[in-house]
Short mmCIF file of C-alpha atoms and ligand atoms in Angstrom, two decimals:
data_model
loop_
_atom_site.label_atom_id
_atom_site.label_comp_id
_atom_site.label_asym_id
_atom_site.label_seq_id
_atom_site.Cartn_x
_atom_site.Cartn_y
_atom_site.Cartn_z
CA UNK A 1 0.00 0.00 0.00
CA UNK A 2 0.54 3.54 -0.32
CA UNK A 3 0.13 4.67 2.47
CA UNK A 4 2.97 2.54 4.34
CA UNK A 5 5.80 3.43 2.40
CA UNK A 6 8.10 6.82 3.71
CA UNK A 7 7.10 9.76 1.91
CA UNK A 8 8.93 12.67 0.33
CA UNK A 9 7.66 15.82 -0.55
CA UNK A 10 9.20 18.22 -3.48
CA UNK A 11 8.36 20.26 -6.20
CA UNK A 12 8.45 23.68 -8.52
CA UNK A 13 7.21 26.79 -8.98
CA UNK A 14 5.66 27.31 -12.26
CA UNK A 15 7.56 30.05 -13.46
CA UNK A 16 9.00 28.47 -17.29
CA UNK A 17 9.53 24.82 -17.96
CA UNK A 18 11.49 22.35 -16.40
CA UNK A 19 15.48 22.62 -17.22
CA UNK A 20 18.59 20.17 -16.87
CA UNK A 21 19.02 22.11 -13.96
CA UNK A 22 16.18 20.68 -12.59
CA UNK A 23 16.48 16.94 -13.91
CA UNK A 24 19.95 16.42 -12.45
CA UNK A 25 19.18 18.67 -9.10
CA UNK A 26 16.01 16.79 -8.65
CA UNK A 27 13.98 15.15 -11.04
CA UNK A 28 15.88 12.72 -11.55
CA UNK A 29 15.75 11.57 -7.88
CA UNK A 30 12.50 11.50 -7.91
CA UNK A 31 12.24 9.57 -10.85
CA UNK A 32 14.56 6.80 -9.17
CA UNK A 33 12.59 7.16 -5.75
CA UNK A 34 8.80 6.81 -7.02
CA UNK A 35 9.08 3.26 -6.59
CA UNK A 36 10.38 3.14 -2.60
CA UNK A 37 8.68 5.96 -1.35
CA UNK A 38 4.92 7.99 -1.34
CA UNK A 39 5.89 10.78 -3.48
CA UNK A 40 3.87 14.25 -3.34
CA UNK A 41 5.42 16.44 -5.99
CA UNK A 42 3.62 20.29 -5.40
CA UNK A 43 3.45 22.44 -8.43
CA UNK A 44 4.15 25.90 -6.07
CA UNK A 45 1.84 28.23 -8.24
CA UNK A 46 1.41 30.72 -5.74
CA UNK A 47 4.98 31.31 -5.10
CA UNK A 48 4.87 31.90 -9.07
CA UNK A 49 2.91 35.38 -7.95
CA UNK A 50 6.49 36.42 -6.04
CA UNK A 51 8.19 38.22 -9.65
CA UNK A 52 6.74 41.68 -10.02
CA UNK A 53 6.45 41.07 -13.46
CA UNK A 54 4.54 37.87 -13.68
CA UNK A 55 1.99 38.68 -11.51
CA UNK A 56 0.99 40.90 -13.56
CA UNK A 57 0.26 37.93 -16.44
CA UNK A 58 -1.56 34.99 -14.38
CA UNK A 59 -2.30 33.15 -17.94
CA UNK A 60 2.01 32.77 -17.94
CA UNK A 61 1.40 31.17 -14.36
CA UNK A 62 -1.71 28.87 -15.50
CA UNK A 63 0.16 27.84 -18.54
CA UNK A 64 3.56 26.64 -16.54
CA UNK A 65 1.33 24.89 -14.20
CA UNK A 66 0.45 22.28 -16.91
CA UNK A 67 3.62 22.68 -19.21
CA UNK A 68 5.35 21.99 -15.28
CA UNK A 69 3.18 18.66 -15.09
CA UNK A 70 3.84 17.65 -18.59
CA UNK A 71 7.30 17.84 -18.49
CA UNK A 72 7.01 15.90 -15.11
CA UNK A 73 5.22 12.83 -16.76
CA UNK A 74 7.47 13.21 -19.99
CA UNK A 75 10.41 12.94 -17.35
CA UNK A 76 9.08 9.78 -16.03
CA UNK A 77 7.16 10.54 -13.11
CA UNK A 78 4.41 8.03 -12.76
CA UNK A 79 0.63 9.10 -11.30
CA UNK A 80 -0.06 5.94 -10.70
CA UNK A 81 2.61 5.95 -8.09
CA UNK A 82 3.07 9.53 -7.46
CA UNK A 83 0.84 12.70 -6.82
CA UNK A 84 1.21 15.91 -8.17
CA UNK A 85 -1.02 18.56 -7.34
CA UNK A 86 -1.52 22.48 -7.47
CA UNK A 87 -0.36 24.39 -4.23
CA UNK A 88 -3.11 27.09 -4.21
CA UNK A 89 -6.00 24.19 -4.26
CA UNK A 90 -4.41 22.82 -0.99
CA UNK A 91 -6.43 25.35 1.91
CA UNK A 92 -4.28 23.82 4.47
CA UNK A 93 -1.06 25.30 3.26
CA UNK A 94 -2.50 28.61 3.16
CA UNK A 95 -3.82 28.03 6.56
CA UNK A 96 -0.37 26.60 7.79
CA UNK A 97 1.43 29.32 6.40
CA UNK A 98 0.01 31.76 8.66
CA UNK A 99 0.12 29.72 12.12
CA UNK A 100 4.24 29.19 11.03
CA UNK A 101 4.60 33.41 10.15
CA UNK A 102 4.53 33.57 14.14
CA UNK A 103 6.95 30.83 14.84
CA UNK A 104 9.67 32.41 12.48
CA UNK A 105 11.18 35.77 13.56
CA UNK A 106 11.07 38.55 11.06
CA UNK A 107 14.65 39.47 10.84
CA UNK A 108 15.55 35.59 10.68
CA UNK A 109 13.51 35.01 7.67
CA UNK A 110 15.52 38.40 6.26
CA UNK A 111 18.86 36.71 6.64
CA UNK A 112 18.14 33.67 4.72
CA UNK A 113 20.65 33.59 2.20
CA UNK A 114 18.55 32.19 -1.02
CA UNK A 115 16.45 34.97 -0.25
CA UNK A 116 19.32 37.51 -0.20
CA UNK A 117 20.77 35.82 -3.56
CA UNK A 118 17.29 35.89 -5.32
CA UNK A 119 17.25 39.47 -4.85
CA UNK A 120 20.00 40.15 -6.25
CA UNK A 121 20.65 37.83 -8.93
CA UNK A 122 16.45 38.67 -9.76
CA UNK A 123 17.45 42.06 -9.44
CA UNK A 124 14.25 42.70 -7.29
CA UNK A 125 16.39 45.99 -5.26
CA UNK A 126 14.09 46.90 -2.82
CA UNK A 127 10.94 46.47 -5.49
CA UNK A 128 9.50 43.03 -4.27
CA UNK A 129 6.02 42.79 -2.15
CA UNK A 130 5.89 41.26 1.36
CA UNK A 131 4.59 38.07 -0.14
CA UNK A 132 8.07 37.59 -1.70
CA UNK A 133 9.68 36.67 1.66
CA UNK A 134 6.82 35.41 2.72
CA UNK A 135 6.93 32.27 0.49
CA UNK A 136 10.08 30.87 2.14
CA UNK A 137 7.33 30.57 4.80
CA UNK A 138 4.99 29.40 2.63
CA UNK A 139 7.31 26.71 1.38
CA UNK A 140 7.66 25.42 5.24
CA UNK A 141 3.73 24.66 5.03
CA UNK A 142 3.84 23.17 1.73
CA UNK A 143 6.80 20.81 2.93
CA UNK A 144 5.34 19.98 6.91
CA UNK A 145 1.33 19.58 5.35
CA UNK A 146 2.62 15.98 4.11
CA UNK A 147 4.65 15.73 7.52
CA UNK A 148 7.61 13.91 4.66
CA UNK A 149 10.69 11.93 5.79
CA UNK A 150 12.86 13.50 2.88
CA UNK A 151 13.00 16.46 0.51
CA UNK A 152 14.70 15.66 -2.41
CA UNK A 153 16.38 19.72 -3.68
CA UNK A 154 18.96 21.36 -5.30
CA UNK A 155 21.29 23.41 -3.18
CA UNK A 156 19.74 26.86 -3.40
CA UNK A 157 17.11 25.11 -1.10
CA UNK A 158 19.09 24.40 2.05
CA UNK A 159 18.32 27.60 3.83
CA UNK A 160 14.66 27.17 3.32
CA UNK A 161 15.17 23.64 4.33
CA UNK A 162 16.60 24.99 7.45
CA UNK A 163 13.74 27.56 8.26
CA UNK A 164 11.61 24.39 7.69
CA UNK A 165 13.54 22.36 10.52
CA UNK A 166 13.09 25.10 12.85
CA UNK A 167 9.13 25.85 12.64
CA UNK A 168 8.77 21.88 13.03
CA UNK A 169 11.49 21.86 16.06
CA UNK A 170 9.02 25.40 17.40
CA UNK A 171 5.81 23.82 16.87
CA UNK A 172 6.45 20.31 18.11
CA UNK A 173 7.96 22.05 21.52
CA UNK A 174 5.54 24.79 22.09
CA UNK A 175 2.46 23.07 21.07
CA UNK A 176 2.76 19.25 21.23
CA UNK A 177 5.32 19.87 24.63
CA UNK A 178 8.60 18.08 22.59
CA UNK A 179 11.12 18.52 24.95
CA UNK A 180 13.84 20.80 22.99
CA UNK A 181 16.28 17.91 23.77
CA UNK A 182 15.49 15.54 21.69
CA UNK A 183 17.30 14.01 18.65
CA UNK A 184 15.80 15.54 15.50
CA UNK A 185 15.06 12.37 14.17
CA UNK A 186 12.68 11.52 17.03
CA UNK A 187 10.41 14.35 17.24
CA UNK A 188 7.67 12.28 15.95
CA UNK A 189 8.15 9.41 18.05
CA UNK A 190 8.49 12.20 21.16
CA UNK A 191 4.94 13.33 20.20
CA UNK A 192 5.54 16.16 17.98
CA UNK A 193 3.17 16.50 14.82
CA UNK A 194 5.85 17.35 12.12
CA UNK A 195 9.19 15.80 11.66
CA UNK A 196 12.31 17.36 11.08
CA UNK A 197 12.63 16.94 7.81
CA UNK A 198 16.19 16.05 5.68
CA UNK A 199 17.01 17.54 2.68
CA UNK A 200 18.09 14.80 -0.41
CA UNK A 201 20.68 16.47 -2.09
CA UNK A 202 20.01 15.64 -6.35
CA UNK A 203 24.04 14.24 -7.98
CA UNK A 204 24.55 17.70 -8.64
CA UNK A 205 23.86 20.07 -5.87
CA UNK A 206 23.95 23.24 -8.37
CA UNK A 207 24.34 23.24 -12.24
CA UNK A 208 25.20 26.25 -13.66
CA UNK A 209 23.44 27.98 -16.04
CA UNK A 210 24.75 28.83 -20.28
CA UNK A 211 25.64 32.42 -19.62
CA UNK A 212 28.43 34.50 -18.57
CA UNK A 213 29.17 34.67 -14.74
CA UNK A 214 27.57 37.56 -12.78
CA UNK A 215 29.58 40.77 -13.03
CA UNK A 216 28.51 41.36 -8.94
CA UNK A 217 30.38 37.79 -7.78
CA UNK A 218 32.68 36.28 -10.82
CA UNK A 219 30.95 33.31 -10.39
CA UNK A 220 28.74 31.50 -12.71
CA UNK A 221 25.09 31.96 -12.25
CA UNK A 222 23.03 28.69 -11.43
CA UNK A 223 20.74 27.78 -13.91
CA UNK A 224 17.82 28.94 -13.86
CA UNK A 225 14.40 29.51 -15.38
CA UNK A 226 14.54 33.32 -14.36
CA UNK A 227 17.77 33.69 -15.46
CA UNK A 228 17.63 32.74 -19.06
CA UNK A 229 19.98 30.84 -19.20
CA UNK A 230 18.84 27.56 -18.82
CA UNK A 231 18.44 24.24 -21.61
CA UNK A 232 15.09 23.09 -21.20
CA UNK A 233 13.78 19.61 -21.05
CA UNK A 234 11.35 20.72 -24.16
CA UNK A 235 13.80 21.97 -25.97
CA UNK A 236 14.11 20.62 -30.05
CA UNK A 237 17.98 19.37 -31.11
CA UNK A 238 18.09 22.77 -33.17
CA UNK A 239 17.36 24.60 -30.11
CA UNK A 240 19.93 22.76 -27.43
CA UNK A 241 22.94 23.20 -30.94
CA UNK A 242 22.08 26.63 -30.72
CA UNK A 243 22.45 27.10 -27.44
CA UNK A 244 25.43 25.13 -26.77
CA UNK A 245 27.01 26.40 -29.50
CA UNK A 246 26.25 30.39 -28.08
CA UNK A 247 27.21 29.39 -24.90
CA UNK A 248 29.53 31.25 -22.63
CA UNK A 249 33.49 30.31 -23.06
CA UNK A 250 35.99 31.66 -20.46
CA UNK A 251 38.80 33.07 -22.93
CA UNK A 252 41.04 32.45 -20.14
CA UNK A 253 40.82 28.57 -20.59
CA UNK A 254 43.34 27.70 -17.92
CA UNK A 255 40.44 28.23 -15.61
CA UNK A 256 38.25 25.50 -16.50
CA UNK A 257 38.40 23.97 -12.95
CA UNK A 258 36.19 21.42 -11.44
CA UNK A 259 32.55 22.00 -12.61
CA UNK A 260 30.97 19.58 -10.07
CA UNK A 261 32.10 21.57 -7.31
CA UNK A 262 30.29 23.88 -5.45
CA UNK A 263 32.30 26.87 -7.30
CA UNK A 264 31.80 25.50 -10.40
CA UNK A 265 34.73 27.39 -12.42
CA UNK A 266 34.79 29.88 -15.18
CA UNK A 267 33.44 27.33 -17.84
CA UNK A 268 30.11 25.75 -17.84
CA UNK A 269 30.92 23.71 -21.01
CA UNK A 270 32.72 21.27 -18.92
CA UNK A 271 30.35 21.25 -15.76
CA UNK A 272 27.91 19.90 -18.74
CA UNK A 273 30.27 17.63 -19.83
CA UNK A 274 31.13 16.25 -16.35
CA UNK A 275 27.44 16.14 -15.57
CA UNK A 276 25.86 14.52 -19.11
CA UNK A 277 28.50 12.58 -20.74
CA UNK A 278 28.83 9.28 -20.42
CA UNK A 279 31.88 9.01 -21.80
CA UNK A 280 34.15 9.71 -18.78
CA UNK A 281 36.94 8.58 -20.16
CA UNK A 282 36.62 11.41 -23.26
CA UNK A 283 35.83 13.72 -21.03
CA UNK A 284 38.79 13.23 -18.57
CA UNK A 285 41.20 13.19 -21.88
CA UNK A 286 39.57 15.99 -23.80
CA UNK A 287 39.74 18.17 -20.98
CA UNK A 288 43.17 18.00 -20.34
CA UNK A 289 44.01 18.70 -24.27
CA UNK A 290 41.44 21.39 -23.70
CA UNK A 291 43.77 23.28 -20.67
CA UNK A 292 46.75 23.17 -22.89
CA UNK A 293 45.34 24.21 -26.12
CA UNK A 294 45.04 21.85 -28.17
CA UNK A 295 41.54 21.03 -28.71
CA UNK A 296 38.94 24.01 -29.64
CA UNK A 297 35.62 25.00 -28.01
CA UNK A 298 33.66 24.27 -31.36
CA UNK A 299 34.88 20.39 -31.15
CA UNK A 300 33.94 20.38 -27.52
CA UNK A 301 30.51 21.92 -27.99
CA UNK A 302 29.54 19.59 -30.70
CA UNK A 303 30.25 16.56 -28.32
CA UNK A 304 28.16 18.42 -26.12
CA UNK A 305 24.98 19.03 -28.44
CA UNK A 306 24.96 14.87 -29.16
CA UNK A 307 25.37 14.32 -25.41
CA UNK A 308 22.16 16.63 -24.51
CA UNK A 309 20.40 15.54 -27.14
CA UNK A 310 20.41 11.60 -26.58
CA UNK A 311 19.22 12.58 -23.12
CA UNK A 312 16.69 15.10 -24.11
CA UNK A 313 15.14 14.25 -27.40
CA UNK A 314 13.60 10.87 -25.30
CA UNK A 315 11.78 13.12 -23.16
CA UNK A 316 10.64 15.65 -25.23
CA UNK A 317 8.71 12.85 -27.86
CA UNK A 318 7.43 11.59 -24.70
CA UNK A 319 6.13 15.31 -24.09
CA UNK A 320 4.93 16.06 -27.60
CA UNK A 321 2.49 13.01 -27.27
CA UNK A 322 0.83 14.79 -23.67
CA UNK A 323 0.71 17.93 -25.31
CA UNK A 324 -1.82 16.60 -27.70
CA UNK A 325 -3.89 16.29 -24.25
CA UNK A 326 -4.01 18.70 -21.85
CA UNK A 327 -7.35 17.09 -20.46
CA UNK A 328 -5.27 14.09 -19.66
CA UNK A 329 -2.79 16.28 -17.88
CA UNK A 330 -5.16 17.93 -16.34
CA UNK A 331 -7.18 14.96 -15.27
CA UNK A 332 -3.85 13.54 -13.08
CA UNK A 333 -3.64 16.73 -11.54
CA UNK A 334 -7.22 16.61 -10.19
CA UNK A 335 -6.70 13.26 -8.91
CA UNK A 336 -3.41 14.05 -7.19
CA UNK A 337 -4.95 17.39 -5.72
CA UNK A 338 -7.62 15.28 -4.12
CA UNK A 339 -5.18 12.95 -3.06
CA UNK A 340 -2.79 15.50 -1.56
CA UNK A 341 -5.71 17.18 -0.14
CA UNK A 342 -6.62 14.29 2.33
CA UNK A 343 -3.00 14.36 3.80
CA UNK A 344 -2.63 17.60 4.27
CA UNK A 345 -6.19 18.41 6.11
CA UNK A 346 -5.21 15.81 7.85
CA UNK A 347 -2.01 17.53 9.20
CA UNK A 348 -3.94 20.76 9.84
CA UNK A 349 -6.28 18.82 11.69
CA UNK A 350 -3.40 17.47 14.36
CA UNK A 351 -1.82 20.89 14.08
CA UNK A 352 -5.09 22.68 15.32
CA UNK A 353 -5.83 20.61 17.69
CA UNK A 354 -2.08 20.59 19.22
CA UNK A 355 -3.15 24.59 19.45
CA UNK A 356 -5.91 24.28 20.69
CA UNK A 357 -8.31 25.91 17.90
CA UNK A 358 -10.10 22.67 16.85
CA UNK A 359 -13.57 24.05 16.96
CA UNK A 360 -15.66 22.37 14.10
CA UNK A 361 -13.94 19.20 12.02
CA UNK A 362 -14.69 19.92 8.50
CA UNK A 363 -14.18 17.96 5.40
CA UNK A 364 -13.17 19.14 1.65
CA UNK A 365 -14.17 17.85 -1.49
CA UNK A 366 -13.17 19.15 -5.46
P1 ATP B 401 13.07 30.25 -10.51
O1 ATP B 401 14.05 30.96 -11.38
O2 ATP B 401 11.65 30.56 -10.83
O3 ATP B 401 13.43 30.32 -9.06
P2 ATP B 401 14.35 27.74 -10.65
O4 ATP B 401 14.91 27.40 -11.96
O5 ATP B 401 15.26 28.24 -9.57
O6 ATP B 401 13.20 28.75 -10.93
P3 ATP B 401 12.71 26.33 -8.74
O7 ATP B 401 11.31 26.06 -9.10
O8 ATP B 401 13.03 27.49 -7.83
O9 ATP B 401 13.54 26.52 -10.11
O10 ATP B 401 13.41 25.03 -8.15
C1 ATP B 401 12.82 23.73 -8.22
C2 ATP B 401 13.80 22.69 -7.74
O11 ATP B 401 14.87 22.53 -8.66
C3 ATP B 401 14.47 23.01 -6.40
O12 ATP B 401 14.65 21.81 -5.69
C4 ATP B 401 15.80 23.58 -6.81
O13 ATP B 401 16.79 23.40 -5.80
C5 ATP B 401 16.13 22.72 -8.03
N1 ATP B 401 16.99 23.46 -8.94
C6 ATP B 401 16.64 24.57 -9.64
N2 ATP B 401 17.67 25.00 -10.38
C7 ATP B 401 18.70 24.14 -10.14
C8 ATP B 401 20.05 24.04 -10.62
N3 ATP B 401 20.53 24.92 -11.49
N4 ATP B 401 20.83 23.01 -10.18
C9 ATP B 401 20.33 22.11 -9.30
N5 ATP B 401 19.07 22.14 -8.82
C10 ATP B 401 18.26 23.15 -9.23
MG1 MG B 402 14.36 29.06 -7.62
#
């Protein structure tokens, strides 16, 4: 059954379609863990409203939500055995979000550092609304309403990951009487209602987007669907030659350092190749001929555009046959909403009654 495996709760904000970034941070994880764990995978469309600019166009946000789920199901995620559903048709997050704003100081939440970075690399100055911060609290609620084991994420995430530790480690000790002592792993056990969750770091933690580094820090930006920079998952051969081939080239080659790394170097060309090619042993030899000269970036890049596209192209004719049926698409979503639904009232149900505002049970239907 279902219901006895662990689950893990993850997900994106509709915001563009799903990149490489993506697939190797986290998709790909999920892909692998459908089969050993309950899976909720949230499509964050509220958080979508956070950009100045696309509030202002909420068909942009409607259409990411389904190209978001179609790129899921062309990536392999199964709704037979997982459930994807739309954040803003789950009440309880909403209603979570606001019992957690009191558990998280103000200036706390203002220190995160993925917050700080969005800002900048976003270039939001001092332009973005109060729900902007607010979603890192939002994203605590959409992670504790499935009360998950594991949170499979890219790097970026960790902070929020962190806030999320803390408002379970608050609640569980104010409300269900946890005492602060005890092992983080056993705050269910010790009568808490959320666990404190673990972040599942994806095989690479942060790959970097096709563009120049940022002129603010040297270093290369992640990838990112804000950012343009990124290769999508739907993207046509044409497309992924074309960008490849236009993509950013230190001219100081010497500093093509390790792209797996945290810093990932001056040279994304080779954090692609160390993350997509399966020919290691190319990759290890070419790269060294590469330092000293004596191969070009054209040769390297065309290497590159076979290696994306054997991995892409699969996907994307998986994805041109659920584009022909957005009803289907939209059907799974339905079902997973509903299923998603019952867990997470569920949650807000203990939660209330841990704080004492369980007045009238209620029960939700689509
Ligand atoms: P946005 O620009 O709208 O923030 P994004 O590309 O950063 O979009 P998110 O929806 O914020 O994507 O992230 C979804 C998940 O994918 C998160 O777990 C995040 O850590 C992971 N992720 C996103 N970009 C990368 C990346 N370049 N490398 C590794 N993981 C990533
Ligand atoms: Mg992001």
């Amino acid at each position: 059954m279902l219901e006895q495996k662990p689950r893990i709760l993850t997900g994106d904000t509709p915001t563009g379609r799903l990149h490489l970034g993506h697939y190797v941070g986290s998709v790909e994880n999920r892909v692998a863990m459908q089969d050993q764990y309950d899976c909720y995978f949230i499509i964050a469309n509220v958080h979508a409203f956070t950009s100045p600019e696309r509030m202002e166009n909420p068909a942009g946000i409607r259409e990411s939500v389904l190209e978001i789920a179609t790129d899921y199901l062309a990536a392999g995620i199964d709704p037979a055995k997982s459930t994807i559903f739309i954040q803003s048709e789950i009440p309880a997050i909403a209603e979570l979000t606001f019992f957690f704003a009191m558990l998280i100081p103000f200036n706390r939440l203002m220190r995160n550092p993925t917050l700080n970075e969005e800002i900048r690399d976003k270039g939001l100055g001092d332009k973005y609304s109060f729900g902007f911060p607010m979603y890192a609290v939002g994203q605590c609620a959409d992670i504790l309403a499935f009360r998950p084991e594991l949170v499979p994420v890219g790097e970026d995430q960790l902070p929020h990951l962190e806030l999320c530790r803390e408002v379970a480690r608050r609640f569980d000790i104010i409300y269900n009487k946890v005492d602060p002592h005890t092992e983080d792993k056993d705050f269910v056990k010790a009568g808490g209602v959320f666990p404190v969750i673990q972040p599942k770091l994806g095989r690479v933690k942060r790959l970097v987007g096709i563009g120049a580094p940022s002129p603010e820090t040297g270093q290369l930006l992640k990838m990112s669907k804000s950012l343009n920079n990124a290769i999508f998952l739907s993207d046509d051969p044409d497309t992924i030659k074309k960008k490849v081939m236009s993509m950013y080239t230190d001219p100081n080659r010497k500093k093509a350092t390790d792209p797996g790394e945290t810093d990932p170097g001056k040279n994304p060309l080779w954090a692609f190749h160390e993350t997509f090619n399966p020919d290691t042993a190319w990759v290890a030899s070419t790269r060294e001929k590469y330092k000293a000269g004596q191969v070009g970036d054209v040769e390297c890049k065309r290497k590159l555009v076979d290696v994306l596209v054997a991995l892409i192209d699969p996907i994307r004719q998986r994805r041109l046959q659920y584009e022909k049926d957005p009803a289907e698409v939209l059907k799974v979503l339905k079902a997973g909403t509903a299923r998603a639904n019952a867990v997470a009232e569920e949650t807000l149900r203990l939660a209330k009654q841990a704080m004492k505002q369980d007045y009238f049970p209620r029960t939700l239907s689509l």
